[in-house]
Coordinates of C-alpha atoms and ligand atoms in Angstrom, one line a residue:
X1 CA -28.8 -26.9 0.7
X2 CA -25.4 -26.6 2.9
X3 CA -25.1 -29.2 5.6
X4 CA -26.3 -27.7 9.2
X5 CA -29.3 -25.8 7.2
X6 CA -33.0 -25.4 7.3
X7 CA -34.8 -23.9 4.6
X8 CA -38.6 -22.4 5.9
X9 CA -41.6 -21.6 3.6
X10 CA -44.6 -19.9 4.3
X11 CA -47.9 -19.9 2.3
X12 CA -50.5 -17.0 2.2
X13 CA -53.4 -17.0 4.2
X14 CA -57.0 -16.5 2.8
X15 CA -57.1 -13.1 1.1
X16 CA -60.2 -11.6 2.2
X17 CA -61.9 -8.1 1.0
X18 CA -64.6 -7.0 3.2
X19 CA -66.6 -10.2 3.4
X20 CA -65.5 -12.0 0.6
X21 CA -63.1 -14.5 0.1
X22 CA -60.2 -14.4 -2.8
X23 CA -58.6 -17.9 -3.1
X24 CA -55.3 -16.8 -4.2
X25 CA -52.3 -19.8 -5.5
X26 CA -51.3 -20.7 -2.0
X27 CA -47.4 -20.4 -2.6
X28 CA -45.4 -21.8 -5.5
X29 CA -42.6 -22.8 -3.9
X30 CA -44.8 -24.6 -1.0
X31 CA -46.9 -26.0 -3.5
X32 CA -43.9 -27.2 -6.1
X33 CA -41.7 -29.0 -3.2
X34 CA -45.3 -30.5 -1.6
X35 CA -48.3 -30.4 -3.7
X36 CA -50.3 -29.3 -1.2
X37 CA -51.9 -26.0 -2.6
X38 CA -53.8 -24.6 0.8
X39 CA -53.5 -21.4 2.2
X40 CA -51.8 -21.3 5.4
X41 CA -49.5 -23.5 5.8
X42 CA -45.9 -23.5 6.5
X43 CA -42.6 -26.0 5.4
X44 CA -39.7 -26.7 7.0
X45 CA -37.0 -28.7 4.8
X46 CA -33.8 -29.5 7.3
X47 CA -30.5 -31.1 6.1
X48 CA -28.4 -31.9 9.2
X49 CA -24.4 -32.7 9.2
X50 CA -24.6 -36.5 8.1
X51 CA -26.2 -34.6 4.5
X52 CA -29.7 -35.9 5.5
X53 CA -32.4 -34.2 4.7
X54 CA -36.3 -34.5 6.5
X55 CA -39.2 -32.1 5.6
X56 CA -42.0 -31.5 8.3
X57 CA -45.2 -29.8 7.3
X58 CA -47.4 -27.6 8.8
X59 CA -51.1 -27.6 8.2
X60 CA -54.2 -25.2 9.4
X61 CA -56.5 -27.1 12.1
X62 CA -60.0 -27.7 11.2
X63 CA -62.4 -26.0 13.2
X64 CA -66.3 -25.5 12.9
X65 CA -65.9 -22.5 12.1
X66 CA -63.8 -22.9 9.4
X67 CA -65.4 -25.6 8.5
X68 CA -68.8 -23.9 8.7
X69 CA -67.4 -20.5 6.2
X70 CA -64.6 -21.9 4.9
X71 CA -64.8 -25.6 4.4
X72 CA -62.7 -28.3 5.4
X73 CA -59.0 -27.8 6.1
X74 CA -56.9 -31.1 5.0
X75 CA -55.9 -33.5 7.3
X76 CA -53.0 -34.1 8.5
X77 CA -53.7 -37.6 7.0
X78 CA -54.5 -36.2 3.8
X79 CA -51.7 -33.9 4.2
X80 CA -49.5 -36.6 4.8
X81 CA -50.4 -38.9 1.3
X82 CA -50.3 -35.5 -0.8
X83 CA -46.8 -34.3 -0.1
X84 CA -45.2 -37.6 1.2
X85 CA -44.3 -36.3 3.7
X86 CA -43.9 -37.8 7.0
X87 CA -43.9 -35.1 9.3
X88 CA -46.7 -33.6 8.9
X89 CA -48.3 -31.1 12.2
X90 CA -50.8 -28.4 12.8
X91 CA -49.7 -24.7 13.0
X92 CA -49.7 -24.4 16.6
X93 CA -46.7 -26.6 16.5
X94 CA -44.0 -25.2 14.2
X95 CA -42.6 -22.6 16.5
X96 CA -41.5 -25.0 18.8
X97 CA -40.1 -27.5 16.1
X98 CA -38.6 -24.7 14.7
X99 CA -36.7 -23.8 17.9
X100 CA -35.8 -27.7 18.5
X101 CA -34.3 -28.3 14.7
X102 CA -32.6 -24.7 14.6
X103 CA -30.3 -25.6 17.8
X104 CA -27.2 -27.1 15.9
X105 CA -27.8 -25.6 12.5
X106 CA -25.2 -23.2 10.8
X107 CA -27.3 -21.6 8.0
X108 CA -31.5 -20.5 7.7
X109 CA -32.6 -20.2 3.9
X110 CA -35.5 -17.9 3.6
X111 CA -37.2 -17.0 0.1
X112 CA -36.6 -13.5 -0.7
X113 CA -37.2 -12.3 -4.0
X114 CA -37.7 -9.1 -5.8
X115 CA -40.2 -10.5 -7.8
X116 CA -42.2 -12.1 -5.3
X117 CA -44.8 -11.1 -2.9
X118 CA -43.0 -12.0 0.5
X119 CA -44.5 -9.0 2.1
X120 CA -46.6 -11.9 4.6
X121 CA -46.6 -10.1 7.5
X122 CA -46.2 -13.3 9.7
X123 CA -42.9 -14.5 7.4
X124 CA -41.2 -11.3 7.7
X125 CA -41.8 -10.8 11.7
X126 CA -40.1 -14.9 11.6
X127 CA -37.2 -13.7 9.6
X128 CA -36.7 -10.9 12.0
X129 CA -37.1 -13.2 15.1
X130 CA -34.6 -15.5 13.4
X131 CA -31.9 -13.3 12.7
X132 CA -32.1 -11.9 16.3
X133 CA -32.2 -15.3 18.0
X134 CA -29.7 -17.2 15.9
X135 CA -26.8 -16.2 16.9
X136 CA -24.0 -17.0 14.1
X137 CA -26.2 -18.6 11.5
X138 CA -26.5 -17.2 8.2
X139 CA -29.1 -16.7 6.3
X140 CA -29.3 -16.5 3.0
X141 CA -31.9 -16.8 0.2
X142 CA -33.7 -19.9 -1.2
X143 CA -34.8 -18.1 -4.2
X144 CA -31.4 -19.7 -6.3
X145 CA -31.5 -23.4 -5.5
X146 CA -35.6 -23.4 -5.9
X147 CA -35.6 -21.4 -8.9
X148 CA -32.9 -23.3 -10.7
X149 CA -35.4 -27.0 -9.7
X150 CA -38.1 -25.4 -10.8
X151 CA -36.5 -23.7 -14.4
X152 CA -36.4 -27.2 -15.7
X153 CA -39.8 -28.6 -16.1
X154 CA -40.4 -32.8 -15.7
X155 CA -42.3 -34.4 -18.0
X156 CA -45.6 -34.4 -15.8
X157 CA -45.2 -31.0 -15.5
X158 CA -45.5 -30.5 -19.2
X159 CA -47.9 -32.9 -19.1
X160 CA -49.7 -30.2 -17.0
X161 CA -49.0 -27.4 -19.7
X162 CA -49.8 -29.4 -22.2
X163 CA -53.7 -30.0 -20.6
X164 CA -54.0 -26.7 -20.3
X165 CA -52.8 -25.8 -24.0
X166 CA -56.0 -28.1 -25.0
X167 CA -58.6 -26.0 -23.1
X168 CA -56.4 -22.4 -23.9
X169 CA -56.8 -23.7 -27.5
X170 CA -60.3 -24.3 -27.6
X171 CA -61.2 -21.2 -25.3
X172 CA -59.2 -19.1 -28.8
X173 CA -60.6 -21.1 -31.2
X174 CA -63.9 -20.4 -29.4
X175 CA -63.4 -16.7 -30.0
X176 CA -62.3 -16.8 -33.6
X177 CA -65.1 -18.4 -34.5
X178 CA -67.7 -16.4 -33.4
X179 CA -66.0 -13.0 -32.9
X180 CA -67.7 -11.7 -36.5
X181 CA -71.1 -11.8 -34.1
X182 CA -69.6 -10.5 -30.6
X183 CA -69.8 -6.7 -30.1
X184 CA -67.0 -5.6 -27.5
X185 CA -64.1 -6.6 -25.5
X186 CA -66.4 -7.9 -22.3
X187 CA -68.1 -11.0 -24.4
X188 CA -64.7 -11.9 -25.6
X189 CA -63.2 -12.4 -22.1
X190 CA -66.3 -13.7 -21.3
X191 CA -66.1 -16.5 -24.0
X192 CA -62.4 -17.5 -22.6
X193 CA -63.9 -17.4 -18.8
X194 CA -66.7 -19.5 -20.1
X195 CA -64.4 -22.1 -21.9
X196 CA -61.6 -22.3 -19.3
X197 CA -64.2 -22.6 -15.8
X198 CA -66.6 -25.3 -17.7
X199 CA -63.5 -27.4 -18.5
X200 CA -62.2 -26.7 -14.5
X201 CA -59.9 -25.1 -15.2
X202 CA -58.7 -21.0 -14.3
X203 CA -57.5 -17.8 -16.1
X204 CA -53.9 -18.0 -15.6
X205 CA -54.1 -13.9 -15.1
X206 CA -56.2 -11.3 -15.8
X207 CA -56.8 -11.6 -20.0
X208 CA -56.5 -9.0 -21.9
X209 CA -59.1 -8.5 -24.4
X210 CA -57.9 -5.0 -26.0
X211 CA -59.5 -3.7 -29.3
X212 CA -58.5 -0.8 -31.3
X213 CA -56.2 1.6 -29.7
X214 CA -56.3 0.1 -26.3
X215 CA -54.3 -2.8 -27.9
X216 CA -51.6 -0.2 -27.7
X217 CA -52.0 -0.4 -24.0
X218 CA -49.6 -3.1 -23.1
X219 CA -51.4 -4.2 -19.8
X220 CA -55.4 -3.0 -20.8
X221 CA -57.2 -5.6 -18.7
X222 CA -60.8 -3.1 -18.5
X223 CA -61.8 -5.5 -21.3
X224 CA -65.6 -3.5 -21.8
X225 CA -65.0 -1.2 -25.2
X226 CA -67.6 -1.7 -27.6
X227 CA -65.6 -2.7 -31.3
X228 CA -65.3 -0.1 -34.1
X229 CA -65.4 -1.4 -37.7
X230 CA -61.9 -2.9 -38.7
X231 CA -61.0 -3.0 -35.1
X232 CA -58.0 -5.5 -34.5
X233 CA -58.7 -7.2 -31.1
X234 CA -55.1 -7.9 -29.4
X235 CA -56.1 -11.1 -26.8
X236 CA -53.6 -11.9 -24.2
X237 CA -54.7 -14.9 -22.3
X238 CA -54.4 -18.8 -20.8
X239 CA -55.8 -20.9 -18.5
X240 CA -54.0 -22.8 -16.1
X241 CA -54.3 -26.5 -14.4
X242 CA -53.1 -27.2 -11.3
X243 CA -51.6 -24.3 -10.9
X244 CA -49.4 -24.6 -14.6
X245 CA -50.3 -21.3 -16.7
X246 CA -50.3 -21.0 -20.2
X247 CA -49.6 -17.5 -21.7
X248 CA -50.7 -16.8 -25.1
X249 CA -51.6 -13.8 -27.2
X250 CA -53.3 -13.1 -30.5
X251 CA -54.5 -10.7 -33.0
X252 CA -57.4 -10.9 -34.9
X253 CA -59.4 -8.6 -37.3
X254 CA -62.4 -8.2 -35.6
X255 CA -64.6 -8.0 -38.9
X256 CA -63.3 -10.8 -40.1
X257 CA -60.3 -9.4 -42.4
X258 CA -57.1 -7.7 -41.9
X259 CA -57.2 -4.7 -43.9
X260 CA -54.3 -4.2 -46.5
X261 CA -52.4 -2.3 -43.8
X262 CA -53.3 -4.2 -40.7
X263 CA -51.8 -7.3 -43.1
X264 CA -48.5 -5.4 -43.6
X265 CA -48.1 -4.7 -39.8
X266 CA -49.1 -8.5 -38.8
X267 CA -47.3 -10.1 -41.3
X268 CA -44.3 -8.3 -40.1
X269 CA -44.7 -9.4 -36.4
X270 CA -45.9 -12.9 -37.3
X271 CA -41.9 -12.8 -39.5
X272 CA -40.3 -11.7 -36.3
X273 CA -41.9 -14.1 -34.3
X274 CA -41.2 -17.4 -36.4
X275 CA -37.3 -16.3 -36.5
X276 CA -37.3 -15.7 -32.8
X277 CA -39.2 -19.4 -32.5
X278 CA -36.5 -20.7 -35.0
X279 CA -33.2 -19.7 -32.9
X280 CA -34.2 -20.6 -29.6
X281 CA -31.7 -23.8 -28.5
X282 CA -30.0 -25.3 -25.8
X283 CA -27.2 -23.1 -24.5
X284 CA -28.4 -20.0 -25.6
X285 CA -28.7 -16.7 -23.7
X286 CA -32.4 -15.5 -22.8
X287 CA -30.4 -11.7 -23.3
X288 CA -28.9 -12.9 -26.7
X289 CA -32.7 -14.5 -27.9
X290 CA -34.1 -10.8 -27.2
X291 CA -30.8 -9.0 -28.6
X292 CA -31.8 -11.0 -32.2
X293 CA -35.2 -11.0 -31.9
X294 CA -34.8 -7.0 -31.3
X295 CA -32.4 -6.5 -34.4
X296 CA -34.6 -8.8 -36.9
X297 CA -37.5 -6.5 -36.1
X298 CA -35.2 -3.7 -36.3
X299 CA -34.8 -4.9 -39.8
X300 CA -38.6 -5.2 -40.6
X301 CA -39.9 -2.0 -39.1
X302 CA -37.0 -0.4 -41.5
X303 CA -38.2 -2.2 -44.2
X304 CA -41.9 -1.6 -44.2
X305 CA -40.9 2.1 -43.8
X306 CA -41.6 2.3 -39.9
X307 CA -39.1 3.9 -38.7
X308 CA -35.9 5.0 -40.6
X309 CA -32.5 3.2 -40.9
X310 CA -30.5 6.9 -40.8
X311 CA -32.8 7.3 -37.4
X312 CA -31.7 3.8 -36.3
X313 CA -28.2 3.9 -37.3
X314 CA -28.1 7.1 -35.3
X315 CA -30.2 5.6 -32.1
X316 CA -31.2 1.8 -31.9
X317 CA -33.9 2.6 -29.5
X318 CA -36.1 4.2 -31.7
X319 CA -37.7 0.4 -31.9
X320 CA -39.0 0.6 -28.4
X321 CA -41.2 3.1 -29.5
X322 CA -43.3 0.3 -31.5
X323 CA -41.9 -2.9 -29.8
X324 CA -40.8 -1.5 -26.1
X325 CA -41.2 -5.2 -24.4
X326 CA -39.0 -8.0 -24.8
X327 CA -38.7 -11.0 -26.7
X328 CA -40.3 -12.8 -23.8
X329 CA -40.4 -14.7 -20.1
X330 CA -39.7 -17.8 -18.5
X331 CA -43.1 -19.6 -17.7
X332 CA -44.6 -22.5 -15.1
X333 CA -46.0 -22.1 -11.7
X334 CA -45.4 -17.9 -12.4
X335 CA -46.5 -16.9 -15.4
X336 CA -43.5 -14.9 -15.2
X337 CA -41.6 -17.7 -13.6
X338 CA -38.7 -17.9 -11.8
X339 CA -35.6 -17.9 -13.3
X340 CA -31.8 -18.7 -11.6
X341 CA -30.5 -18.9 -15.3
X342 CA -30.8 -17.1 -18.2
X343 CA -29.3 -19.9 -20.3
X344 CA -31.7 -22.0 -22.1
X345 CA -31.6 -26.0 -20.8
X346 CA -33.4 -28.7 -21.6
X347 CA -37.1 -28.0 -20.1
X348 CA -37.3 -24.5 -19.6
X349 CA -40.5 -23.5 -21.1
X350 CA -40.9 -19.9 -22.6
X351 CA -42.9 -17.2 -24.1
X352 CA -41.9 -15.8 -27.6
X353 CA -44.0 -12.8 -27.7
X354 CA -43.3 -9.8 -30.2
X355 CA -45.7 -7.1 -30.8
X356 CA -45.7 -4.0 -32.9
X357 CA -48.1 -1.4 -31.6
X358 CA -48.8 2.1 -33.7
X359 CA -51.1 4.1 -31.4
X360 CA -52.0 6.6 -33.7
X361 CA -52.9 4.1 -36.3
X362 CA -54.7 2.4 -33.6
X363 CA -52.8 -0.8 -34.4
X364 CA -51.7 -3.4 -31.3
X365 CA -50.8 -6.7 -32.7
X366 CA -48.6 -9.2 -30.2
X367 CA -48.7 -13.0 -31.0
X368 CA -47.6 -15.0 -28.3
X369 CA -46.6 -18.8 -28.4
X370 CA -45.5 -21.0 -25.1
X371 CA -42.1 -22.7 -26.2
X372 CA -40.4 -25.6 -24.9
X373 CA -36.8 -26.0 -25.1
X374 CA -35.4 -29.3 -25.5
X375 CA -32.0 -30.9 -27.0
X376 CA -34.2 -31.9 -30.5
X377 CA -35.2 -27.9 -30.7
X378 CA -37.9 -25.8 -29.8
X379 CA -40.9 -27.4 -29.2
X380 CA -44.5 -25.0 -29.8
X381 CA -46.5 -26.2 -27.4
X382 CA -49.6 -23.5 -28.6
X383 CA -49.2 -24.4 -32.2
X384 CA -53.1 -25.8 -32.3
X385 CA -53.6 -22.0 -32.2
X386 CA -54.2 -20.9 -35.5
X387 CA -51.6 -17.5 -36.2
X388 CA -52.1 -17.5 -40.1
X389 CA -53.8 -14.6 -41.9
X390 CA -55.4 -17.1 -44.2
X391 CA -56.4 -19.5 -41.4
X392 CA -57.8 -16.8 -39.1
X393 CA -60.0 -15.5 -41.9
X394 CA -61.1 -18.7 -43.0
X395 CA -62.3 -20.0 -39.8
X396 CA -63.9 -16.3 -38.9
X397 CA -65.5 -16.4 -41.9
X398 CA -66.8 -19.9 -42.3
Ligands
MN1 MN1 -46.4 -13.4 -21.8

């Protein structure tokens, strides 16, 4: 932050749907500078001329009636030994702290981003009232300086990735070993749902639990087809803990073997996805991972007779038609996380997540694996998650 600046933050409120109640992620940002993870609160972070920085908080009041359909609101107290934060007030105040701190200051940060839902009503009606009352401050975007702090992951926040990895593990390990018995798409998600909320932990987004053709469907979340014999099921999945997400995806036969063709196609990914793994290091541009990622599989789908290299030669992007995603994202408090850089440092965590999908052959196969990056190499953080022909059909078939 500049000298003379005040960056705000505001969390969601409670989402509610006719009468019930969707606990949403209160806000990342909120929730990364603070660790507060409530709905409804708000964060100013000021840095005046001397370079010194104080944060204030601002939390929802407890009321009986909250109290009585909502439960109990934390404390300021509470508030207070959570974020470290001194400063910590109730809602009703931050208007006029706002007015008092914003006096002498020279520059507003708000969080804007393209990516992001900052459609809050109440933040965009304060942005507007800023800009009209502060005359001769700019204001700019926060979305740079917080996404480049939260790119690079601490230890405990791996720490946090890691615990998840344990339950997302089990939850897929859970599926492979029964899936010979299960007979559609729902008691597969319901098998991850099952592992991930016993363990207290949450689905990190919708899974997707796509057999057959709809594996083809890159985003298929209806999860409820009944499997046909020699189905592939395509699983897209992770649980999160406190508020971390894991992202992982896998392919399995849902008979218990890959047929000689479904082998061919796998295989290939499975190739693709190893190299990908292999070159990601320190220094190296996200754009240039995909760019190499793309041409190896280029390379593959030509050489399993997939597409053709005189078609290729005379248009490259006759791969999206079987591979149309990229290599993959950044990951953490997002599962598609924010990102101020695309070159790789020390602690970014990301997905490496080919797929090849044939609709007509109804064949969608993606495998997905969360990768840290550090100075030694890349680090697999999902490699307890077996990705092996001849593991997955030995444990299916045990
Ligand atoms: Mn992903």
């Amino acid at each position: 932050m500049k000298k003379n600046s005040i960056a705000v933050f505001f969390s969601k409120d409670v989402n509610v749907k006719g009468d019930n109640e969707y606990f949403d992620f209160c806000d990342p940002n909120i929730f990364y500078l603070t660790g507060v993870d409530q709905a409804n609160i708000k964060l100013i972070m000021h840095k005046n001329s001397k370079n010194e920085i104080k944060s204030y908080l601002f939390v929802q009041q407890s009321t009986k009636f909250l109290e009585t359909w909502h439960g109990k609101k934390l404390s300021i107290v509470q508030s207070r030994s959570i974020s470290g934060i001194d400063n910590v007030y109730l809602l009703k105040d931050f208007e006029d702290k706002f007015d008092k701190l914003s006096k002498k200051i020279k520059h507003l940060y708000t969080f804007e981003h393209k990516m992001f839902d900052t459609c809050l009503n109440d933040y965009k009606n304060f942005i507007k009232k800023s800009k009209r009352k502060l005359k001769g401050v700019s204001i700019e975007s926060s979305a740079k300086i917080i996404s480049k702090l939260r790119q690079v992951k601490s230890s405990e926040e791996i720490t946090q990735l890691q615990n998840a990895m344990e339950i997302t593990s089990e939850a897929f390990l859970h599926v492979l070993k029964n899936l010979k018995k299960l007979k559609n798409e729902a008691q597969v998600s319901a098998l991850l749902s099952f592992d991930y909320i016993r363990n207290h932990t949450k689905h990190s987004y919708e899974p997707i639990c796509a057999s057959g053709a709809n594996s083809c469907i890159m985003h298929y979340v209806t999860n409820k087809d009944n499997f046909k014999k020699n189905d592939l099921i395509l699983i897209d999945s992770g649980c999160e803990i406190n508020n971390y997400k894991n992202d992982i995806s896998r392919t399995f036969p849902v008979s218990g073997k890959f047929t000689k063709r479904q082998e061919l196609i796998y295989e290939t990914c499975l190739k693709v996805q190893k190299y990908a793994i292999s070159i990601v290091k320190v220094g190296m541009n996200f754009r240039d991972l995909d760019e190499a990622a793309r041409k190896f599989m280029s390379i593959e789908l030509i050489k399993i007779g997939l597409i053709k290299k005189k078609d290729y030669d005379k248009d490259e992007k006759i791969v999206n038609k079987f591979y149309p995603h990229s290599i993959g994202h950044f990951l953490g408090l997002d599962t598609h996380d924010l990102a101020s850089t695309l070159v790789l440092e020390e602690g970014h965590v990301i997905t490496i997540e080919p797929g090849i999908y044939i609709n007509k052959e109804k064949i969608g196969i993606r495998i997905e694996d969360n990768i840290l990056v550090t100075n030694e190499g890349p680090v697999n953080l999902s490699k307890s998650i077996p990705k092996e022909i001849d593991e997955i059909e030995r444990i299916m078939n045990n």
